[in-house]
Short mmCIF file of C-alpha atoms in Angstrom, two decimals:
data_model
loop_
_atom_site.label_atom_id
_atom_site.label_comp_id
_atom_site.label_asym_id
_atom_site.label_seq_id
_atom_site.Cartn_x
_atom_site.Cartn_y
_atom_site.Cartn_z
CA UNK A 1 -0.03 0.05 0.07
CA UNK A 2 2.60 2.58 -1.15
CA UNK A 3 0.91 4.00 -4.32
CA UNK A 4 0.92 7.73 -4.93
CA UNK A 5 -2.04 10.02 -5.41
CA UNK A 6 -3.04 9.94 -9.21
CA UNK A 7 -2.43 13.33 -10.97
CA UNK A 8 -5.92 13.41 -12.47
CA UNK A 9 -9.08 12.54 -10.94
CA UNK A 10 -11.47 9.86 -11.67
CA UNK A 11 -14.51 10.98 -13.70
CA UNK A 12 -17.46 11.44 -11.56
CA UNK A 13 -19.48 8.21 -10.81
CA UNK A 14 -21.92 8.60 -8.31
CA UNK A 15 -22.60 5.18 -6.69
CA UNK A 16 -26.32 5.75 -6.78
CA UNK A 17 -26.38 6.14 -10.45
CA UNK A 18 -28.43 3.89 -12.64
CA UNK A 19 -26.57 0.75 -14.33
CA UNK A 20 -26.18 1.54 -17.91
CA UNK A 21 -25.58 -1.44 -20.70
CA UNK A 22 -24.80 -0.51 -23.96
CA UNK A 23 -24.43 -3.22 -26.24
CA UNK A 24 -23.12 -3.84 -29.83
CA UNK A 25 -23.53 -7.21 -31.69
CA UNK A 26 -20.78 -8.48 -33.55
CA UNK A 27 -23.08 -10.84 -35.61
CA UNK A 28 -25.47 -13.93 -35.26
CA UNK A 29 -22.56 -16.22 -35.34
CA UNK A 30 -21.93 -17.83 -31.73
CA UNK A 31 -18.29 -17.39 -32.17
CA UNK A 32 -18.48 -13.74 -32.74
CA UNK A 33 -18.24 -11.80 -29.44
CA UNK A 34 -20.27 -8.75 -28.95
CA UNK A 35 -19.78 -5.68 -26.39
CA UNK A 36 -21.30 -3.90 -23.43
CA UNK A 37 -20.71 -1.31 -21.12
CA UNK A 38 -21.38 -1.72 -17.31
CA UNK A 39 -21.58 1.57 -15.51
CA UNK A 40 -23.04 3.04 -12.24
CA UNK A 41 -25.25 0.62 -9.88
CA UNK A 42 -26.79 -2.96 -10.58
CA UNK A 43 -29.89 -2.92 -8.86
CA UNK A 44 -31.58 -5.84 -10.05
CA UNK A 45 -30.38 -9.56 -10.62
CA UNK A 46 -28.03 -9.81 -13.61
CA UNK A 47 -26.49 -12.70 -15.79
CA UNK A 48 -23.88 -11.79 -18.12
CA UNK A 49 -22.85 -13.85 -21.40
CA UNK A 50 -19.49 -15.37 -22.13
CA UNK A 51 -19.96 -14.14 -25.64
CA UNK A 52 -19.90 -10.68 -24.77
CA UNK A 53 -16.93 -8.60 -23.58
CA UNK A 54 -17.78 -6.05 -21.04
CA UNK A 55 -16.12 -2.81 -20.27
CA UNK A 56 -16.37 -1.46 -16.62
CA UNK A 57 -16.61 2.14 -16.86
CA UNK A 58 -16.21 4.00 -13.50
CA UNK A 59 -17.03 2.58 -10.25
CA UNK A 60 -19.59 -0.17 -10.98
CA UNK A 61 -21.36 -1.20 -7.74
CA UNK A 62 -23.77 -4.44 -7.17
CA UNK A 63 -26.48 -3.20 -4.60
CA UNK A 64 -27.62 -4.97 -1.42
CA UNK A 65 -29.97 -8.11 -2.30
CA UNK A 66 -28.70 -8.25 -5.65
CA UNK A 67 -26.86 -11.38 -7.61
CA UNK A 68 -24.52 -10.82 -10.63
CA UNK A 69 -23.84 -13.93 -12.23
CA UNK A 70 -20.91 -14.20 -14.51
CA UNK A 71 -20.38 -17.35 -16.49
CA UNK A 72 -17.11 -19.45 -17.36
CA UNK A 73 -15.39 -17.79 -20.00
CA UNK A 74 -16.41 -14.51 -19.83
CA UNK A 75 -14.11 -11.43 -20.31
CA UNK A 76 -14.40 -8.17 -18.50
CA UNK A 77 -12.15 -5.00 -19.12
CA UNK A 78 -11.40 -1.57 -17.20
CA UNK A 79 -12.24 1.56 -19.17
CA UNK A 80 -8.83 3.04 -19.59
CA UNK A 81 -10.60 6.56 -20.11
CA UNK A 82 -11.98 6.40 -16.37
CA UNK A 83 -8.83 5.55 -14.63
CA UNK A 84 -9.59 3.38 -11.52
CA UNK A 85 -12.68 1.62 -13.16
CA UNK A 86 -13.64 -1.22 -10.98
CA UNK A 87 -16.38 -3.75 -9.72
CA UNK A 88 -17.60 -3.33 -6.17
CA UNK A 89 -19.88 -6.19 -4.71
CA UNK A 90 -21.57 -4.28 -2.09
CA UNK A 91 -22.54 -5.58 1.48
CA UNK A 92 -25.60 -7.94 0.89
CA UNK A 93 -25.03 -8.46 -2.78
CA UNK A 94 -23.43 -11.53 -4.10
CA UNK A 95 -21.42 -12.48 -7.30
CA UNK A 96 -21.70 -15.99 -8.72
CA UNK A 97 -18.40 -15.86 -10.85
CA UNK A 98 -17.92 -19.67 -11.46
CA UNK A 99 -15.10 -20.19 -14.20
CA UNK A 100 -13.41 -23.50 -15.01
CA UNK A 101 -9.85 -24.47 -15.81
CA UNK A 102 -10.48 -24.38 -19.44
CA UNK A 103 -12.81 -21.31 -19.02
CA UNK A 104 -11.64 -18.95 -16.62
CA UNK A 105 -13.23 -15.69 -15.98
CA UNK A 106 -10.90 -12.65 -16.84
CA UNK A 107 -10.79 -9.21 -15.62
CA UNK A 108 -8.22 -7.29 -17.46
CA UNK A 109 -7.21 -4.32 -19.10
CA UNK A 110 -8.78 -2.82 -22.34
CA UNK A 111 -5.54 -2.29 -23.86
CA UNK A 112 -4.10 -4.71 -26.18
CA UNK A 113 -1.14 -7.24 -25.19
CA UNK A 114 2.10 -5.46 -25.28
CA UNK A 115 0.43 -2.16 -24.20
CA UNK A 116 -0.67 -3.20 -20.78
CA UNK A 117 0.56 -2.01 -17.50
CA UNK A 118 -0.35 -2.24 -13.70
CA UNK A 119 -3.11 0.41 -12.91
CA UNK A 120 -4.78 0.24 -16.25
CA UNK A 121 -8.23 -0.19 -14.28
CA UNK A 122 -9.03 -0.59 -10.42
CA UNK A 123 -9.83 -3.96 -9.61
CA UNK A 124 -12.42 -6.30 -7.83
CA UNK A 125 -13.83 -5.42 -4.65
CA UNK A 126 -16.09 -7.62 -2.31
CA UNK A 127 -17.57 -6.01 0.89
CA UNK A 128 -19.24 -8.29 3.39
CA UNK A 129 -21.05 -8.28 6.86
CA UNK A 130 -18.63 -10.05 8.95
CA UNK A 131 -16.88 -8.55 11.81
CA UNK A 132 -13.26 -7.00 12.00
CA UNK A 133 -11.44 -5.45 15.02
CA UNK A 134 -11.93 -1.63 13.82
CA UNK A 135 -14.84 0.67 15.35
CA UNK A 136 -16.42 3.47 13.81
CA UNK A 137 -17.01 4.15 10.22
CA UNK A 138 -14.39 2.97 8.23
CA UNK A 139 -14.49 3.01 4.35
CA UNK A 140 -12.81 0.54 2.03
CA UNK A 141 -9.40 1.74 0.68
CA UNK A 142 -9.97 3.65 -2.80
CA UNK A 143 -13.64 3.67 -2.42
CA UNK A 144 -13.78 7.32 -1.78
CA UNK A 145 -12.92 7.73 -5.53
CA UNK A 146 -10.58 10.73 -4.97
CA UNK A 147 -11.10 14.58 -5.28
CA UNK A 148 -14.17 15.71 -7.40
CA UNK A 149 -15.62 12.52 -7.97
CA UNK A 150 -18.90 12.77 -6.23
CA UNK A 151 -18.50 9.25 -4.91
CA UNK A 152 -19.10 8.50 -1.41
CA UNK A 153 -16.96 5.86 0.58
CA UNK A 154 -18.11 2.49 1.52
CA UNK A 155 -18.32 1.40 4.63
CA UNK A 156 -17.11 -2.03 5.82
CA UNK A 157 -16.91 -1.97 9.57
CA UNK A 158 -19.95 -2.70 12.10
CA UNK A 159 -20.57 -6.35 10.57
CA UNK A 160 -22.15 -8.88 12.63
CA UNK A 161 -22.39 -12.10 10.52
CA UNK A 162 -19.31 -14.02 10.32
CA UNK A 163 -21.03 -16.67 8.28
CA UNK A 164 -22.05 -13.93 5.48
CA UNK A 165 -22.11 -15.12 1.90
CA UNK A 166 -20.94 -12.75 -0.77
CA UNK A 167 -20.90 -15.49 -3.68
CA UNK A 168 -18.36 -17.46 -5.24
CA UNK A 169 -15.48 -16.58 -7.16
CA UNK A 170 -13.75 -19.93 -8.77
CA UNK A 171 -11.38 -19.69 -11.59
CA UNK A 172 -11.11 -15.89 -11.79
CA UNK A 173 -8.15 -13.88 -12.73
CA UNK A 174 -7.64 -10.32 -12.32
CA UNK A 175 -4.90 -8.80 -14.49
CA UNK A 176 -3.15 -5.12 -14.69
CA UNK A 177 -5.41 -3.61 -11.82
CA UNK A 178 -4.75 -1.40 -9.02
CA UNK A 179 -5.24 2.39 -8.58
CA UNK A 180 -4.18 5.06 -6.09
CA UNK A 181 -6.90 7.54 -5.28
CA UNK A 182 -4.72 9.04 -2.50
CA UNK A 183 -1.72 8.00 -0.21
CA UNK A 184 -2.55 4.91 1.48
CA UNK A 185 -5.69 4.72 -0.25
CA UNK A 186 -5.17 2.16 -3.18
CA UNK A 187 -7.62 -0.46 -4.90
CA UNK A 188 -6.05 -3.76 -4.99
CA UNK A 189 -6.27 -6.53 -7.68
CA UNK A 190 -8.70 -8.49 -5.11
CA UNK A 191 -9.99 -6.87 -2.00
CA UNK A 192 -12.12 -8.67 0.43
CA UNK A 193 -13.78 -6.38 3.15
CA UNK A 194 -15.15 -8.02 6.01
CA UNK A 195 -16.21 -11.07 3.95
CA UNK A 196 -17.83 -14.09 5.57
CA UNK A 197 -17.17 -17.86 5.59
CA UNK A 198 -20.17 -18.54 3.54
CA UNK A 199 -18.08 -17.18 0.63
CA UNK A 200 -16.31 -19.41 -1.78
CA UNK A 201 -13.08 -18.38 -3.05
CA UNK A 202 -10.90 -21.08 -5.24
CA UNK A 203 -8.57 -20.83 -8.10
CA UNK A 204 -7.91 -17.15 -8.18
CA UNK A 205 -4.75 -15.34 -9.96
CA UNK A 206 -3.58 -11.63 -9.63
CA UNK A 207 -1.34 -10.84 -12.43
CA UNK A 208 0.92 -7.73 -12.70
CA UNK A 209 -1.47 -5.59 -10.25
CA UNK A 210 -0.38 -2.08 -9.15
CA UNK A 211 -0.94 -2.62 -5.45
CA UNK A 212 -1.58 -5.77 -3.13
CA UNK A 213 -2.75 -8.96 -5.05
CA UNK A 214 -4.87 -10.21 -2.26
CA UNK A 215 -5.83 -8.07 0.53
CA UNK A 216 -8.21 -9.14 3.21
CA UNK A 217 -9.65 -6.54 5.97
CA UNK A 218 -11.16 -8.39 8.85
CA UNK A 219 -13.87 -11.26 8.06
CA UNK A 220 -13.54 -15.22 8.08
CA UNK A 221 -13.95 -16.33 4.53
CA UNK A 222 -11.50 -19.32 3.68
CA UNK A 223 -9.80 -19.84 0.38
CA UNK A 224 -7.81 -22.29 -1.61
CA UNK A 225 -5.46 -22.34 -4.71
CA UNK A 226 -4.51 -18.54 -5.00
CA UNK A 227 -1.74 -17.20 -7.20
CA UNK A 228 0.08 -13.91 -7.45
CA UNK A 229 2.47 -13.04 -9.90
CA UNK A 230 4.54 -9.68 -10.28
CA UNK A 231 2.69 -7.87 -7.56
CA UNK A 232 3.13 -4.17 -7.27
CA UNK A 233 3.24 -4.17 -3.53
CA UNK A 234 2.47 -7.33 -1.42
CA UNK A 235 1.21 -10.61 -2.58
CA UNK A 236 -0.92 -11.67 0.34
CA UNK A 237 -1.89 -8.96 2.93
CA UNK A 238 -4.48 -9.40 5.91
CA UNK A 239 -5.16 -7.04 8.61
CA UNK A 240 -8.02 -5.99 11.20
CA UNK A 241 -9.02 -9.32 12.61
CA UNK A 242 -8.84 -11.59 9.59
CA UNK A 243 -9.52 -14.99 10.95
CA UNK A 244 -9.81 -17.15 7.51
CA UNK A 245 -7.83 -20.17 6.66
CA UNK A 246 -6.23 -20.25 3.23
CA UNK A 247 -4.25 -23.05 1.80
CA UNK A 248 -2.17 -23.68 -1.32
CA UNK A 249 -0.81 -20.31 -2.33
CA UNK A 250 1.79 -19.43 -5.08
CA UNK A 251 3.53 -15.63 -5.06
CA UNK A 252 6.17 -14.88 -7.41
CA UNK A 253 8.05 -11.60 -7.83
CA UNK A 254 10.75 -11.34 -10.63
CA UNK A 255 10.72 -7.66 -11.40
CA UNK A 256 8.85 -4.54 -10.46
CA UNK A 257 6.57 -3.47 -13.49
CA UNK A 258 6.22 0.32 -14.29
CA UNK A 259 2.41 1.12 -13.82
CA UNK A 260 0.23 3.26 -16.31
CA UNK A 261 1.36 7.01 -15.93
CA UNK A 262 -0.83 8.67 -13.57
CA UNK A 263 -2.26 6.10 -11.73
CA UNK A 264 0.28 5.73 -8.53
CA UNK A 265 3.47 4.14 -8.13
CA UNK A 266 4.83 0.30 -7.04
CA UNK A 267 6.03 -0.21 -3.65
CA UNK A 268 9.93 -0.39 -3.40
CA UNK A 269 9.36 -3.24 -1.14
CA UNK A 270 7.12 -6.05 -2.34
CA UNK A 271 6.66 -8.56 0.31
CA UNK A 272 5.13 -12.31 0.27
CA UNK A 273 2.93 -11.73 3.19
CA UNK A 274 2.19 -8.42 5.03
CA UNK A 275 0.02 -9.22 8.11
CA UNK A 276 -1.03 -6.49 10.50
CA UNK A 277 -3.07 -6.76 13.82
CA UNK A 278 -4.72 -3.39 13.96
CA UNK A 279 -3.67 0.05 12.95
CA UNK A 280 -5.26 3.40 12.50
CA UNK A 281 -8.33 4.87 13.73
CA UNK A 282 -11.03 2.52 15.47
CA UNK A 283 -8.32 0.20 16.87
CA UNK A 284 -9.43 0.33 20.64
CA UNK A 285 -6.73 -0.79 23.10
CA UNK A 286 -8.05 -3.61 25.65
CA UNK A 287 -7.27 -3.22 29.25
CA UNK A 288 -3.68 -3.77 29.90
CA UNK A 289 -2.71 -3.68 26.14
CA UNK A 290 -2.45 -1.09 23.34
CA UNK A 291 -4.27 -0.35 20.27
CA UNK A 292 -2.38 -3.01 18.09
CA UNK A 293 -4.39 -5.61 20.43
CA UNK A 294 -7.59 -4.31 19.30
CA UNK A 295 -10.10 -7.12 19.34
CA UNK A 296 -8.46 -8.99 22.16
CA UNK A 297 -11.27 -9.00 24.47
CA UNK A 298 -13.95 -9.96 21.75
CA UNK A 299 -11.83 -12.69 19.86
CA UNK A 300 -11.12 -10.37 17.03
CA UNK A 301 -7.27 -10.44 16.96
CA UNK A 302 -5.72 -11.10 13.47
CA UNK A 303 -5.56 -14.76 13.40
CA UNK A 304 -5.22 -16.07 9.80
CA UNK A 305 -3.88 -19.48 8.91
CA UNK A 306 -1.82 -19.85 5.91
CA UNK A 307 -0.81 -23.33 4.73
CA UNK A 308 1.22 -24.73 1.80
CA UNK A 309 2.59 -21.61 0.51
CA UNK A 310 5.30 -21.22 -1.87
CA UNK A 311 6.54 -17.65 -1.75
CA UNK A 312 9.75 -16.89 -4.28
CA UNK A 313 11.07 -13.23 -4.22
CA UNK A 314 13.30 -11.54 -7.03
CA UNK A 315 16.67 -12.37 -5.61
CA UNK A 316 19.44 -9.89 -5.09
CA UNK A 317 20.01 -6.58 -7.32
CA UNK A 318 15.99 -6.21 -8.18
CA UNK A 319 14.90 -4.03 -5.48
CA UNK A 320 16.51 -1.33 -3.10
CA UNK A 321 19.09 -2.51 -0.40
CA UNK A 322 17.39 -3.82 2.57
CA UNK A 323 14.06 -4.53 0.89
CA UNK A 324 12.15 -7.60 -0.25
CA UNK A 325 10.83 -9.93 2.90
CA UNK A 326 8.99 -12.97 2.54
CA UNK A 327 6.60 -12.41 5.65
CA UNK A 328 6.59 -9.31 7.74
CA UNK A 329 4.20 -9.77 10.74
CA UNK A 330 3.32 -6.92 12.98
CA UNK A 331 1.12 -4.55 14.77
CA UNK A 332 -0.15 -7.35 17.22
CA UNK A 333 -0.96 -10.08 14.81
CA UNK A 334 -1.17 -13.78 15.77
CA UNK A 335 -1.74 -16.47 13.10
CA UNK A 336 -0.31 -19.91 11.85
CA UNK A 337 1.99 -20.39 9.13
CA UNK A 338 2.69 -24.05 8.48
CA UNK A 339 4.47 -25.95 5.70
CA UNK A 340 5.61 -23.22 3.50
CA UNK A 341 8.44 -22.04 1.62
CA UNK A 342 10.28 -18.83 1.37
CA UNK A 343 12.99 -18.56 -1.43
CA UNK A 344 15.03 -15.67 -2.94
CA UNK A 345 13.90 -12.90 -0.77
CA UNK A 346 16.95 -10.40 -0.77
CA UNK A 347 16.35 -9.08 3.00
CA UNK A 348 14.92 -12.09 4.92
CA UNK A 349 12.54 -15.01 4.66
CA UNK A 350 10.63 -13.75 7.93
CA UNK A 351 10.50 -10.86 10.34
CA UNK A 352 8.40 -10.10 13.57
CA UNK A 353 8.28 -6.36 13.68
CA UNK A 354 7.25 -5.50 17.13
CA UNK A 355 6.82 -6.46 20.43
CA UNK A 356 3.12 -6.71 20.38
CA UNK A 357 3.22 -9.51 17.76
CA UNK A 358 6.17 -11.16 19.76
CA UNK A 359 3.77 -11.48 22.55
CA UNK A 360 1.51 -13.66 20.55
CA UNK A 361 4.45 -15.72 19.44
CA UNK A 362 5.39 -16.01 23.07
CA UNK A 363 1.96 -17.35 24.14
CA UNK A 364 1.54 -19.40 21.19
CA UNK A 365 -0.94 -17.24 19.41
CA UNK A 366 1.39 -16.87 16.29
CA UNK A 367 2.66 -20.31 15.25
CA UNK A 368 5.29 -20.96 12.71
CA UNK A 369 5.76 -24.50 11.72
CA UNK A 370 7.36 -26.64 9.02
CA UNK A 371 8.92 -23.78 6.74
CA UNK A 372 11.65 -24.19 4.14
CA UNK A 373 13.94 -21.28 3.49
CA UNK A 374 16.30 -21.25 0.31
CA UNK A 375 18.30 -18.54 -1.28
CA UNK A 376 17.17 -15.87 1.13
CA UNK A 377 19.61 -12.65 2.25
CA UNK A 378 18.86 -14.20 5.59
CA UNK A 379 16.14 -16.33 7.22
CA UNK A 380 15.33 -14.90 10.11
CA UNK A 381 15.89 -11.55 12.16
CA UNK A 382 19.12 -10.72 13.56
CA UNK A 383 17.45 -9.85 17.09
CA UNK A 384 16.92 -6.46 18.14
CA UNK A 385 14.53 -4.02 20.11
CA UNK A 386 12.27 -3.95 16.80
CA UNK A 387 12.83 -7.42 15.39
CA UNK A 388 12.12 -10.49 17.24
CA UNK A 389 11.36 -13.43 14.90
CA UNK A 390 15.09 -14.74 15.25
CA UNK A 391 15.92 -18.39 14.65
CA UNK A 392 16.22 -18.91 18.33
CA UNK A 393 12.78 -17.63 19.23
CA UNK A 394 11.37 -19.51 16.35
CA UNK A 395 13.09 -22.73 17.26
CA UNK A 396 13.66 -25.26 14.46
CA UNK A 397 10.60 -24.56 12.70
CA UNK A 398 12.38 -22.70 9.71
CA UNK A 399 14.49 -25.37 8.06
CA UNK A 400 17.30 -23.65 6.12
CA UNK A 401 18.49 -25.08 3.04
CA UNK A 402 22.04 -26.51 2.47
CA UNK A 403 24.78 -24.41 1.14
CA UNK A 404 24.43 -24.21 -2.71
CA UNK A 405 21.06 -25.30 -2.83
CA UNK A 406 18.81 -22.99 -4.99
CA UNK A 407 15.42 -22.10 -5.26
CA UNK A 408 15.36 -23.41 -8.64
CA UNK A 409 16.67 -26.67 -7.57
CA UNK A 410 14.32 -27.17 -4.97
CA UNK A 411 11.25 -26.34 -7.17
CA UNK A 412 9.82 -27.95 -10.31
CA UNK A 413 12.16 -29.21 -13.23
CA UNK A 414 13.26 -26.23 -15.32
CA UNK A 415 12.01 -23.82 -13.02
CA UNK A 416 13.86 -20.55 -14.02
CA UNK A 417 17.08 -19.41 -12.22
CA UNK A 418 16.83 -15.81 -10.58
CA UNK A 419 17.04 -13.07 -13.43
CA UNK A 420 15.18 -14.94 -16.19
CA UNK A 421 11.75 -14.24 -17.65
CA UNK A 422 9.22 -17.07 -16.25
CA UNK A 423 6.89 -18.57 -18.84
CA UNK A 424 4.01 -21.04 -18.56
CA UNK A 425 6.36 -23.48 -19.93
CA UNK A 426 9.04 -22.76 -17.29
CA UNK A 427 6.97 -22.49 -14.19
CA UNK A 428 6.70 -25.67 -12.92
CA UNK A 429 5.92 -25.44 -9.30
CA UNK A 430 5.73 -29.52 -8.45
CA UNK A 431 8.87 -30.35 -6.81
CA UNK A 432 10.69 -33.37 -7.85
CA UNK A 433 10.70 -36.41 -5.54
CA UNK A 434 14.13 -35.84 -4.33
CA UNK A 435 13.43 -32.21 -3.44
CA UNK A 436 13.78 -31.06 0.25
CA UNK A 437 10.24 -29.95 0.05
CA UNK A 438 8.75 -33.03 -1.13
CA UNK A 439 9.04 -34.03 2.54
CA UNK A 440 9.29 -32.18 6.18
CA UNK A 441 5.73 -31.01 5.99
CA UNK A 442 3.33 -31.24 9.09
CA UNK A 443 1.41 -34.49 8.02
CA UNK A 444 -0.68 -34.62 10.89
CA UNK A 445 -2.08 -31.90 13.25
CA UNK A 446 -2.73 -34.61 15.87
CA UNK A 447 0.09 -33.58 18.01
CA UNK A 448 -0.37 -29.81 17.53
CA UNK A 449 -3.76 -29.06 19.14
CA UNK A 450 -3.69 -25.27 18.38
CA UNK A 451 -2.90 -25.70 14.86
CA UNK A 452 -5.41 -28.36 14.76
CA UNK A 453 -8.07 -26.13 16.05
CA UNK A 454 -7.14 -23.03 13.87
CA UNK A 455 -6.93 -25.40 10.64
CA UNK A 456 -10.33 -27.15 11.51
CA UNK A 457 -11.73 -29.41 8.43
CA UNK A 458 -10.62 -26.96 5.87
CA UNK A 459 -6.88 -27.20 6.19
CA UNK A 460 -5.46 -30.73 5.31
CA UNK A 461 -2.06 -31.69 6.73
CA UNK A 462 0.58 -32.58 3.94
CA UNK A 463 3.66 -34.60 4.22
CA UNK A 464 5.43 -32.00 1.86
CA UNK A 465 6.18 -28.23 1.97
CA UNK A 466 5.14 -25.90 -0.43
CA UNK A 467 1.71 -25.20 -2.70
CA UNK A 468 1.96 -28.23 -4.83
CA UNK A 469 2.41 -31.89 -3.96
CA UNK A 470 5.43 -33.99 -5.72
CA UNK A 471 2.62 -36.34 -6.83
CA UNK A 472 0.14 -33.87 -8.12
CA UNK A 473 -2.35 -32.69 -9.21
CA UNK A 474 -0.67 -29.48 -10.70
CA UNK A 475 -3.85 -27.26 -9.71
CA UNK A 476 -2.35 -24.34 -11.24
CA UNK A 477 -2.32 -25.75 -14.66
CA UNK A 478 -4.20 -24.63 -17.74
CA UNK A 479 -5.84 -21.32 -16.28
CA UNK A 480 -2.72 -19.25 -14.77
CA UNK A 481 -0.62 -17.06 -17.15
CA UNK A 482 2.64 -15.13 -16.59
CA UNK A 483 3.26 -12.20 -18.88
CA UNK A 484 4.46 -8.66 -17.93
CA UNK A 485 2.17 -6.51 -20.61
#
């Protein structure tokens, strides 16, 4: 969340505006694709057609009580003449976007291949009715619209239903998204604001976004099979009492892509995980604690569970010195991190940034287990008044690669070495049988009751580490892409 204020405001798009749909037919042949423009508010149930390309013009909102259905194979593009054009699924609305491996649903830039950049449009934002740990009236980042738009901010605090259902996202790809309406007020590729556990999130990819790839603000939604490629900031960002469980995550950073001019700036320190407890207005200190521990007395600490992740950084020489970390845990967060891999992060694999988060570690509310680290600048914190995630503190739960072992050798056959441009053909995330991550996973949670309680029935223990089993399936194959423009 480092983007700068755009120099030109978004065109005025009032949230209460009526939905417009201007369609042109390309003919009667079923292979001919028509086009349509979506703008303003969608106020009645709507089913799109995969034979039509839809342009999101300005802030498009799906109203409370309304269901937007998007069939497999549908393409939606952001209007590049109205920077920040985005789709908001508001509290009480639902999106049913059920793609398939062979026909994913794609949100992307309207520009042609070779001319696309991060920031070409805004992103996909879901707002639910689950709880978080901030009080008062807090709006979704970027929903204020910036100066002169006439757009009101969208509130996501005050939710009461942790089982809320915002719909289904399955086999959905978001490309070249992100937009900064003000400093620290950016749209992400995927934004999940107070989303409840009734929502389904599976097989999602963020590709070349300007800000975070996936960001959760509170809520309880679970997710599986997430891929982030070339994030403009953090690959996976949680905060404000997010208590969901996420398994099978891939994050790959090889460069920092320049954005569309005037839409913001990418971060100088993209990270694998950035996880915060509570920060900002509405973070209420419990008795004997500080504001970072907001939610402690109501069970609303940030307590996400991440299992089976493979997060690969850019290696040395791409980012400024002392930037690029696999996981930054701070501001009073708890959580569970199990069966994961951190590789090629130029600064270190993992850092715990403050005493409040360290307190979670000391009382076993922050658990780090069965992690493999390879080709990082360092694996843990050096130990100081502001860095607590030392090898001694974490114990033997981060397994360091042997000397000379590289991330490419640990991952699938032919995985590109640092500095090489990856392709679908080279990105084999499935480790060979002899890889050190093919074993070493926590194969049963029976002996770790705290992990078992947090994992529930959603997280499956595995004998391997990382996002993909050495025996398959290659769940990322067929629907993910890896290009830069």
